């Protein structure tokens, strides 16, 4: 997904007109979504580049609407009061943030409760907010679309757990296929008679029926939902994983099974203190872990990826035209950042073409990261000069970006760190050193030092800097300066070109 054949770009290249400035994208520039779940009620307001939106506002209230429903058949009375209060607040916040009408959906607890329709009527009467109660298959579809917002063209099985239900949806090539819902949420399991043995039998029978309908699903397993994210946090803490970003966190089945065993034998307060999971969430983790163990046994996934994107992001994806869906979320976000924050928007394109000869044989995935780095090379210029490198690194590794593996985050961050600094010793990178290979570290340094040098030849966004020629067998780096750039090749520029050549282990030649 390097974007080089994007039909929406007039010049056919990777730097055509971004879509965030089009009418269709502007219509999605600020969208408010409300998700009334069995455990939490949440408002998310998306803003920015529509294809890779920032979270302008995000608030969650733990209401536990589905708690005790198996016995009473009705919504938790205290949770219902809390939810109504939260929705009244969310409606006012949406008006204040000019989101337009909030899109609000309710899932398993409200659709299953005897008083669900009564609750929806009360919400509309008290707040003016209309709740759309969706069935399990629709919930599964929207969750899968949320995954596609972050991973266009992905494939595998999306598993979304809430308080009262668990949904599965197959995705293949960016399309949502078969999907099914089940009552395997922790609230439902907590009320099941017969203890752990009865729960295990119930979970196994339910998953066997789901597998029969879905067929073999031995690809990637995408985990969506708060209980899964809590388990991922515990996995990070157990493994001592250094980058605490849940989105795109990868786990091997063996590691995840080890974490499930760790959850079984460890005191919940100890787990909560070590992982930072909230007390309301940690109470549901043991039951969710029982489900996850059987999901792994039943579907035997190749690997597991955590998605922070789910039903709320799926609702945003639902409103996107196909032209926008087809765009690369990483590149669109970087374009938007350059447009908004760079001193000279458009110069990233110049730098990209200037340094690309250094990476003639690079894969499309690597060119995509280089392109992102060039777009972001100047967006942190307002930071204090002594900290620009670290600010860039933090932005890349911890920003809420879609379409980035953790190793790619670190590569991008390291390239931007070297945009402002020749050395990385004693920097924030040291803690994440283990997440990328030595070759990737070297490539990121080359990208960063090439950007650092090219920025010295700054003229305008359509400048002709000249040409780099790289002869890897001869270990020779040639610089052919254009007439307009030659006067800019001063003392500091010469030093930075020498540093680039040194990173390549090459002889520097200027023509």
Coordinates of C-alpha atoms in Angstrom, one line a residue:
X1 CA 0.0 0.0 0.0
X2 CA 2.4 2.7 -1.2
X3 CA -0.2 4.7 -3.0
X4 CA 1.8 5.0 -6.3
X5 CA -1.1 3.9 -8.4
X6 CA -3.9 5.9 -6.8
X7 CA -6.4 6.7 -9.6
X8 CA -7.7 9.7 -7.6
X9 CA -4.4 11.5 -8.1
X10 CA -4.3 13.5 -11.3
X11 CA -0.5 13.1 -11.9
X12 CA -0.7 9.3 -11.2
X13 CA 2.1 9.7 -8.6
X14 CA 2.2 9.5 -4.9
X15 CA 1.7 13.2 -4.2
X16 CA -1.5 14.1 -6.0
X17 CA -4.3 16.2 -4.5
X18 CA -5.2 15.0 -1.0
X19 CA -8.9 14.3 -0.5
X20 CA -9.2 15.9 2.9
X21 CA -9.9 19.2 1.1
X22 CA -12.7 17.9 -1.1
X23 CA -16.4 18.4 -0.5
X24 CA -17.0 14.8 0.4
X25 CA -14.2 14.8 3.0
X26 CA -15.1 18.1 4.5
X27 CA -18.6 16.8 5.2
X28 CA -16.9 14.2 7.5
X29 CA -14.4 16.7 9.0
X30 CA -16.2 16.6 12.4
X31 CA -18.5 13.7 13.1
X32 CA -19.9 12.8 16.5
X33 CA -20.7 9.1 17.3
X34 CA -22.4 7.7 20.4
X35 CA -22.1 4.0 21.3
X36 CA -24.5 2.7 24.0
X37 CA -23.0 -0.7 24.9
X38 CA -23.7 -3.2 27.6
X39 CA -20.9 -2.0 29.8
X40 CA -20.0 1.6 28.7
X41 CA -21.6 4.6 27.0
X42 CA -19.2 6.5 24.9
X43 CA -19.1 9.7 22.8
X44 CA -16.4 10.1 20.1
X45 CA -16.0 13.1 18.0
X46 CA -13.8 12.6 14.9
X47 CA -12.0 15.6 13.3
X48 CA -9.2 16.3 10.8
X49 CA -8.3 14.3 7.7
X50 CA -11.5 12.3 7.2
X51 CA -9.7 9.1 6.0
X52 CA -7.5 9.1 9.2
X53 CA -9.3 11.2 11.7
X54 CA -8.0 12.5 15.0
X55 CA -10.0 11.9 18.1
X56 CA -11.2 15.5 18.8
X57 CA -13.2 14.4 21.8
X58 CA -13.5 11.0 23.5
X59 CA -15.5 10.4 26.7
X60 CA -16.6 7.1 28.2
X61 CA -19.0 6.4 31.2
X62 CA -19.1 2.9 32.6
X63 CA -22.8 2.3 33.1
X64 CA -23.0 -1.5 33.1
X65 CA -26.5 -1.4 31.5
X66 CA -26.3 -5.2 30.9
X67 CA -25.4 -6.2 34.4
X68 CA -27.9 -8.6 36.0
X69 CA -30.0 -8.8 32.8
X70 CA -30.0 -12.6 32.7
X71 CA -31.9 -12.7 36.0
X72 CA -34.2 -9.7 35.5
X73 CA -34.6 -9.4 31.8
X74 CA -34.3 -5.6 32.2
X75 CA -31.6 -3.0 32.0
X76 CA -29.6 -2.3 35.2
X77 CA -31.7 0.5 36.9
X78 CA -28.7 2.4 38.2
X79 CA -26.9 1.9 34.9
X80 CA -30.0 3.3 33.1
X81 CA -29.9 6.4 35.2
X82 CA -26.2 6.9 34.5
X83 CA -26.6 6.3 30.8
X84 CA -29.4 8.8 30.5
X85 CA -27.4 11.4 32.3
X86 CA -24.4 10.7 30.1
X87 CA -26.5 10.9 26.9
X88 CA -28.0 14.2 28.0
X89 CA -24.4 15.6 28.5
X90 CA -23.2 14.1 25.2
X91 CA -26.0 15.7 23.2
X92 CA -25.1 19.1 24.6
X93 CA -21.4 18.6 23.9
X94 CA -22.2 17.7 20.3
X95 CA -24.2 20.9 19.9
X96 CA -21.3 22.8 21.4
X97 CA -18.7 21.2 19.2
X98 CA -20.9 21.7 16.0
X99 CA -20.9 18.1 15.1
X100 CA -24.3 18.1 13.4
X101 CA -26.7 15.4 14.5
X102 CA -25.0 12.7 16.6
X103 CA -25.1 9.2 15.2
X104 CA -26.1 7.0 18.1
X105 CA -26.4 3.2 18.2
X106 CA -27.3 0.8 21.0
X107 CA -26.2 -2.8 21.0
X108 CA -26.8 -6.1 22.9
X109 CA -28.1 -4.8 26.3
X110 CA -30.7 -2.5 24.9
X111 CA -31.8 -4.8 22.1
X112 CA -32.3 -7.7 24.5
X113 CA -33.9 -5.9 27.4
X114 CA -37.6 -6.0 28.1
X115 CA -37.4 -2.2 28.7
X116 CA -35.1 -1.5 25.8
X117 CA -37.7 0.3 23.7
X118 CA -38.9 2.2 26.8
X119 CA -35.3 3.3 27.4
X120 CA -34.9 4.5 23.8
X121 CA -38.1 6.5 24.0
X122 CA -37.0 8.1 27.3
X123 CA -33.7 9.0 25.7
X124 CA -35.3 10.7 22.7
X125 CA -37.9 12.5 24.9
X126 CA -35.3 13.7 27.4
X127 CA -32.4 14.5 25.0
X128 CA -33.7 14.6 21.5
X129 CA -31.2 11.9 20.6
X130 CA -32.5 9.0 18.6
X131 CA -30.9 5.6 19.4
X132 CA -30.7 3.1 16.6
X133 CA -30.8 -0.3 18.1
X134 CA -28.8 -2.6 15.9
X135 CA -28.9 -6.4 15.7
X136 CA -25.9 -8.7 16.3
X137 CA -25.0 -9.1 12.6
X138 CA -25.1 -5.4 12.0
X139 CA -22.9 -4.9 15.1
X140 CA -20.4 -7.4 13.7
X141 CA -20.4 -5.6 10.3
X142 CA -19.8 -2.2 11.8
X143 CA -17.0 -3.5 14.0
X144 CA -15.3 -5.1 11.0
X145 CA -15.7 -1.8 9.1
X146 CA -13.9 -0.1 12.0
X147 CA -11.0 -2.5 11.5
X148 CA -11.0 -1.7 7.7
X149 CA -10.7 2.0 8.6
X150 CA -7.3 1.3 10.0
X151 CA -6.2 -1.6 7.7
X152 CA -7.6 -1.2 4.2
X153 CA -7.6 -4.4 2.3
X154 CA -7.0 -6.5 5.3
X155 CA -8.1 -10.1 5.8
X156 CA -8.9 -12.4 8.8
X157 CA -11.5 -12.7 11.5
X158 CA -12.7 -9.8 13.5
X159 CA -13.7 -10.7 17.1
X160 CA -15.6 -7.9 19.0
X161 CA -16.5 -8.5 22.6
X162 CA -18.9 -6.3 24.6
X163 CA -20.5 -6.7 28.0
X164 CA -23.4 -8.9 26.8
X165 CA -22.3 -10.3 23.4
X166 CA -19.4 -11.3 21.2
X167 CA -19.5 -10.9 17.4
X168 CA -17.4 -12.5 14.7
X169 CA -17.0 -11.2 11.2
X170 CA -14.8 -12.5 8.3
X171 CA -13.0 -9.8 6.2
X172 CA -11.1 -10.5 3.0
X173 CA -9.6 -7.9 0.7
X174 CA -11.3 -5.0 2.4
X175 CA -14.8 -6.6 2.2
X176 CA -16.9 -7.8 5.1
X177 CA -18.2 -11.3 4.6
X178 CA -20.0 -13.8 6.9
X179 CA -20.8 -12.5 10.4
X180 CA -22.5 -13.8 13.5
X181 CA -23.4 -12.8 17.0
X182 CA -23.3 -14.8 20.2
X183 CA -24.2 -14.3 23.9
X184 CA -20.6 -14.7 25.1
X185 CA -20.2 -11.4 26.8
X186 CA -18.9 -11.4 30.4
X187 CA -22.2 -10.2 31.9
X188 CA -24.1 -13.1 30.3
X189 CA -21.5 -15.6 31.4
X190 CA -21.4 -14.3 35.0
X191 CA -25.1 -15.2 35.4
X192 CA -24.7 -18.7 34.0
X193 CA -25.3 -21.5 36.5
X194 CA -22.8 -24.3 37.2
X195 CA -19.6 -22.4 37.6
X196 CA -16.4 -22.5 35.4
X197 CA -17.1 -26.0 34.1
X198 CA -20.5 -25.1 32.8
X199 CA -19.2 -21.9 31.3
X200 CA -16.5 -23.8 29.4
X201 CA -19.0 -26.3 28.0
X202 CA -21.3 -23.4 27.0
X203 CA -18.5 -21.4 25.4
X204 CA -17.2 -24.4 23.4
X205 CA -20.7 -25.4 22.1
X206 CA -21.4 -21.8 21.1
X207 CA -18.0 -21.4 19.3
X208 CA -18.4 -24.7 17.5
X209 CA -21.7 -23.6 16.1
X210 CA -20.2 -20.2 15.0
X211 CA -17.3 -22.0 13.3
X212 CA -19.7 -24.3 11.5
X213 CA -21.4 -21.2 10.0
X214 CA -18.2 -19.2 9.4
X215 CA -15.9 -22.0 8.2
X216 CA -12.2 -22.2 8.6
X217 CA -10.6 -18.9 9.7
X218 CA -6.9 -19.5 10.3
X219 CA -5.6 -16.1 9.3
X220 CA -5.2 -13.1 11.5
X221 CA -7.5 -12.6 14.5
X222 CA -8.4 -8.9 15.1
X223 CA -9.5 -8.2 18.6
X224 CA -12.0 -5.4 19.2
X225 CA -13.5 -4.3 22.5
X226 CA -12.5 -3.1 25.9
X227 CA -12.0 -6.5 27.6
X228 CA -9.7 -7.6 24.8
X229 CA -7.7 -4.4 25.1
X230 CA -7.4 -5.0 28.8
X231 CA -6.0 -8.5 28.2
X232 CA -3.5 -6.9 25.7
X233 CA -2.4 -4.4 28.4
X234 CA -1.8 -7.3 30.8
X235 CA 0.1 -9.1 28.0
X236 CA 2.3 -6.0 27.5
X237 CA 3.0 -5.8 31.2
X238 CA 3.8 -9.5 31.5
X239 CA 6.2 -9.4 28.5
X240 CA 7.8 -6.0 29.5
X241 CA 6.8 -4.6 26.1
X242 CA 8.2 -1.1 25.7
X243 CA 5.7 0.6 23.4
X244 CA 2.3 1.1 25.1
X245 CA 0.2 1.6 22.0
X246 CA -2.6 -0.9 21.8
X247 CA -3.6 -0.3 18.2
X248 CA -1.8 -2.8 16.0
X249 CA -0.2 -4.6 19.0
X250 CA 0.7 -8.1 17.8
X251 CA 0.6 -11.3 19.8
X252 CA 1.5 -14.9 18.9
X253 CA -1.1 -17.5 20.0
X254 CA 1.5 -19.1 22.4
X255 CA 2.2 -15.8 24.1
X256 CA -1.5 -15.0 24.5
X257 CA -2.2 -18.4 26.0
X258 CA 0.6 -17.8 28.5
X259 CA -1.0 -14.5 29.4
X260 CA -4.4 -16.2 29.9
X261 CA -2.8 -18.6 32.3
X262 CA -1.1 -15.6 34.0
X263 CA -4.5 -14.0 34.5
X264 CA -6.0 -17.2 36.0
X265 CA -3.3 -17.5 38.7
X266 CA -2.8 -13.8 39.5
X267 CA -4.7 -11.6 41.9
X268 CA -6.8 -9.1 40.1
X269 CA -5.5 -6.1 42.1
X270 CA -2.0 -7.1 41.1
X271 CA -3.0 -7.4 37.5
X272 CA -4.7 -4.0 37.7
X273 CA -1.7 -2.3 39.3
X274 CA 0.8 -3.8 36.8
X275 CA -1.2 -3.0 33.7
X276 CA -3.2 0.1 34.5
X277 CA -6.5 -1.5 33.6
X278 CA -9.4 0.2 35.4
X279 CA -11.1 -1.5 38.3
X280 CA -14.5 -1.7 36.5
X281 CA -12.8 -3.4 33.5
X282 CA -10.5 -5.8 35.4
X283 CA -13.6 -7.4 37.0
X284 CA -14.6 -8.7 33.6
X285 CA -11.2 -9.8 32.4
X286 CA -11.2 -13.4 33.9
X287 CA -14.5 -14.2 32.1
X288 CA -13.3 -12.6 28.9
X289 CA -10.1 -14.6 29.1
X290 CA -12.1 -17.9 29.3
X291 CA -13.8 -16.9 26.1
X292 CA -10.5 -15.9 24.4
X293 CA -8.8 -19.2 25.3
X294 CA -11.6 -21.1 23.5
X295 CA -11.6 -18.7 20.5
X296 CA -7.9 -19.5 20.0
X297 CA -8.5 -23.3 20.3
X298 CA -11.5 -23.2 17.9
X299 CA -10.2 -20.9 15.1
X300 CA -6.4 -21.4 15.5
X301 CA -5.3 -18.0 14.2
X302 CA -1.9 -17.4 12.6
X303 CA -1.4 -14.3 14.7
X304 CA -3.4 -11.8 16.7
X305 CA -3.7 -8.0 16.3
X306 CA -5.4 -5.6 18.6
X307 CA -7.6 -3.0 17.0
X308 CA -8.5 0.2 18.9
X309 CA -10.9 0.8 16.0
X310 CA -14.4 -0.8 16.3
X311 CA -18.0 0.0 16.0
X312 CA -17.6 3.8 16.3
X313 CA -15.0 4.0 13.6
X314 CA -17.2 1.6 11.6
X315 CA -20.0 4.2 11.7
X316 CA -17.6 6.8 10.3
X317 CA -16.4 4.4 7.6
X318 CA -20.1 3.8 6.7
X319 CA -20.4 7.5 5.8
X320 CA -17.3 7.5 3.5
X321 CA -17.5 7.4 -0.2
X322 CA -15.5 4.6 -1.8
X323 CA -13.0 7.1 -3.2
X324 CA -12.1 8.1 0.3
X325 CA -12.1 4.5 1.7
X326 CA -9.6 3.5 -1.0
X327 CA -7.0 6.0 0.3
X328 CA -4.1 5.1 2.6
X329 CA -5.0 6.3 6.1
X330 CA -1.3 6.9 7.0
X331 CA -0.6 9.0 4.0
X332 CA -3.8 11.0 4.2
X333 CA -3.0 11.8 7.9
X334 CA 0.6 12.8 7.0
X335 CA -0.6 15.0 4.2
X336 CA -3.1 16.7 6.5
X337 CA -0.4 17.3 9.1
X338 CA 1.9 18.9 6.5
X339 CA -0.9 21.0 5.2
X340 CA -1.8 22.2 8.7
X341 CA 1.6 22.5 10.4
X342 CA 4.6 22.6 8.0
X343 CA 6.3 25.9 7.2
X344 CA 6.2 25.1 3.5
X345 CA 3.4 22.7 2.7
X346 CA 4.3 20.7 -0.4
X347 CA 8.1 20.6 0.2
X348 CA 7.8 17.0 1.4
X349 CA 7.1 16.0 -2.2
X350 CA 10.4 17.7 -3.3
X351 CA 12.4 15.9 -0.6
X352 CA 10.8 12.5 -1.4
X353 CA 11.8 12.6 -5.0
X354 CA 15.2 13.9 -4.1
X355 CA 16.2 11.1 -1.8
X356 CA 14.3 8.2 -3.5
X357 CA 17.5 7.3 -5.6
X358 CA 18.9 6.0 -2.3
X359 CA 16.2 3.4 -2.1
X360 CA 15.8 2.2 -5.7
X361 CA 15.2 -1.4 -4.7
X362 CA 13.0 -0.6 -1.7
X363 CA 9.7 -2.4 -1.3
X364 CA 6.4 -0.5 -1.7
X365 CA 6.0 -0.8 2.1
X366 CA 9.3 0.9 2.7
X367 CA 8.7 3.6 0.1
X368 CA 5.4 4.3 1.9
X369 CA 7.2 4.9 5.2
X370 CA 9.7 7.1 3.5
X371 CA 6.9 9.1 1.9
X372 CA 5.2 9.5 5.3
X373 CA 8.5 10.7 6.8
X374 CA 9.0 13.3 4.1
X375 CA 5.5 14.7 4.6
X376 CA 6.1 14.9 8.4
X377 CA 9.7 16.2 8.2
X378 CA 8.9 19.8 9.2
X379 CA 5.6 19.6 11.1
X380 CA 7.4 19.9 14.5
X381 CA 9.4 23.1 13.7
X382 CA 7.6 25.0 16.5
X383 CA 9.2 22.7 19.2
X384 CA 12.3 23.9 21.1
X385 CA 15.4 23.3 18.9
X386 CA 16.9 21.1 21.7
X387 CA 13.8 18.8 21.7
X388 CA 12.6 18.7 18.1
X389 CA 14.1 15.3 17.4
X390 CA 12.4 13.8 20.5
X391 CA 9.1 15.5 19.7
X392 CA 9.2 14.1 16.2
X393 CA 10.0 10.6 17.6
X394 CA 7.2 10.8 20.1
X395 CA 4.7 12.0 17.5
X396 CA 5.4 9.2 15.2
X397 CA 5.5 6.4 17.8
X398 CA 2.6 7.4 19.9
X399 CA 0.3 9.3 17.5
X400 CA -3.2 7.8 16.9
X401 CA -2.3 6.7 13.3
X402 CA -3.9 3.9 11.4
X403 CA -2.1 1.5 9.0
X404 CA 1.1 1.3 11.0
X405 CA 2.7 -1.8 12.6
X406 CA 4.7 -1.0 15.8
X407 CA 8.0 -1.7 14.0
X408 CA 6.9 0.8 11.3
X409 CA 6.1 3.4 14.0
X410 CA 9.6 3.1 15.4
X411 CA 11.2 3.3 11.9
X412 CA 9.2 6.4 11.1
X413 CA 10.0 8.0 14.5
X414 CA 13.7 7.2 14.1
X415 CA 13.9 8.7 10.6
X416 CA 12.3 11.9 12.0
X417 CA 14.6 11.9 15.0
X418 CA 17.6 11.9 12.6
X419 CA 16.0 14.7 10.6
X420 CA 17.0 16.9 13.5
X421 CA 19.8 15.0 15.1
X422 CA 22.9 13.1 13.8
X423 CA 22.9 10.8 16.8
X424 CA 20.3 8.7 18.6
X425 CA 22.3 7.7 21.7
X426 CA 20.6 8.6 25.0
X427 CA 17.4 9.5 23.1
X428 CA 13.9 8.1 23.6
X429 CA 14.7 5.6 20.9
X430 CA 16.8 3.6 23.3
X431 CA 13.8 2.2 25.0
X432 CA 12.3 0.9 21.7
X433 CA 15.6 -0.3 20.2
X434 CA 14.5 -3.9 20.3
X435 CA 11.4 -3.4 18.1
X436 CA 13.3 -3.0 14.8
X437 CA 16.2 -4.7 13.1
X438 CA 19.7 -3.3 12.6
X439 CA 19.1 -2.9 8.9
X440 CA 15.9 -0.9 9.6
X441 CA 17.8 1.3 12.1
X442 CA 20.4 2.1 9.4
X443 CA 17.8 2.7 6.7
X444 CA 15.9 5.0 9.0
X445 CA 19.1 6.9 9.8
X446 CA 19.7 7.3 6.1
X447 CA 16.2 8.6 5.4
X448 CA 16.5 11.1 8.3
X449 CA 20.0 12.4 7.3
X450 CA 18.9 12.8 3.7
X451 CA 15.9 14.9 4.9
X452 CA 18.2 16.8 7.2
X453 CA 20.5 17.7 4.2
X454 CA 17.7 18.4 1.7
X455 CA 16.1 20.9 4.1
X456 CA 19.3 23.0 3.8
X457 CA 18.5 23.5 0.1
X458 CA 15.1 24.9 0.9
X459 CA 13.7 27.2 -1.8
X460 CA 10.0 26.6 -2.6
X461 CA 7.6 23.7 -2.8
X462 CA 8.3 23.1 -6.5
X463 CA 12.1 23.6 -6.2
X464 CA 14.7 21.7 -8.3
X465 CA 17.3 20.7 -5.7
X466 CA 19.3 18.7 -8.1
X467 CA 19.9 14.9 -8.0
X468 CA 21.4 12.3 -5.8
X469 CA 23.1 9.3 -7.5
X470 CA 23.9 6.3 -5.4
X471 CA 26.3 3.6 -6.5
X472 CA 26.1 0.9 -3.8
X473 CA 28.7 -1.4 -5.4
X474 CA 31.2 1.4 -5.6
X475 CA 30.1 2.9 -2.3
X476 CA 29.9 6.3 -4.0
X477 CA 27.3 9.0 -3.4
X478 CA 27.2 11.7 -6.0
X479 CA 25.4 15.1 -5.5
X480 CA 24.5 16.9 -8.7
X481 CA 23.2 20.4 -7.6
X482 CA 20.9 22.4 -9.8
X483 CA 21.9 26.0 -10.7
X484 CA 19.3 27.4 -8.3
X485 CA 20.4 25.2 -5.4
X486 CA 24.1 25.5 -5.8
X487 CA 24.5 28.8 -3.9
X488 CA 22.7 27.2 -0.9
X489 CA 25.4 24.5 -0.6
X490 CA 27.2 26.2 2.3
X491 CA 29.2 25.0 5.2
X492 CA 26.4 23.4 7.2
X493 CA 25.0 21.8 4.1
X494 CA 28.4 20.3 3.3
X495 CA 28.6 18.9 6.8
X496 CA 25.2 17.3 6.5
X497 CA 25.9 15.8 3.1
X498 CA 29.1 14.3 4.6
X499 CA 27.0 12.8 7.5
X500 CA 24.6 11.3 4.9
X501 CA 27.5 9.7 3.0
X502 CA 28.9 8.4 6.3
X503 CA 25.6 6.7 7.2
X504 CA 25.8 5.0 3.8
X505 CA 29.5 4.1 4.3
X506 CA 30.2 5.9 1.0
X507 CA 32.5 8.4 -0.5
X508 CA 30.9 11.8 -1.1
X509 CA 31.3 13.4 -4.5
X510 CA 29.8 16.8 -5.5
X511 CA 29.4 17.6 -9.2

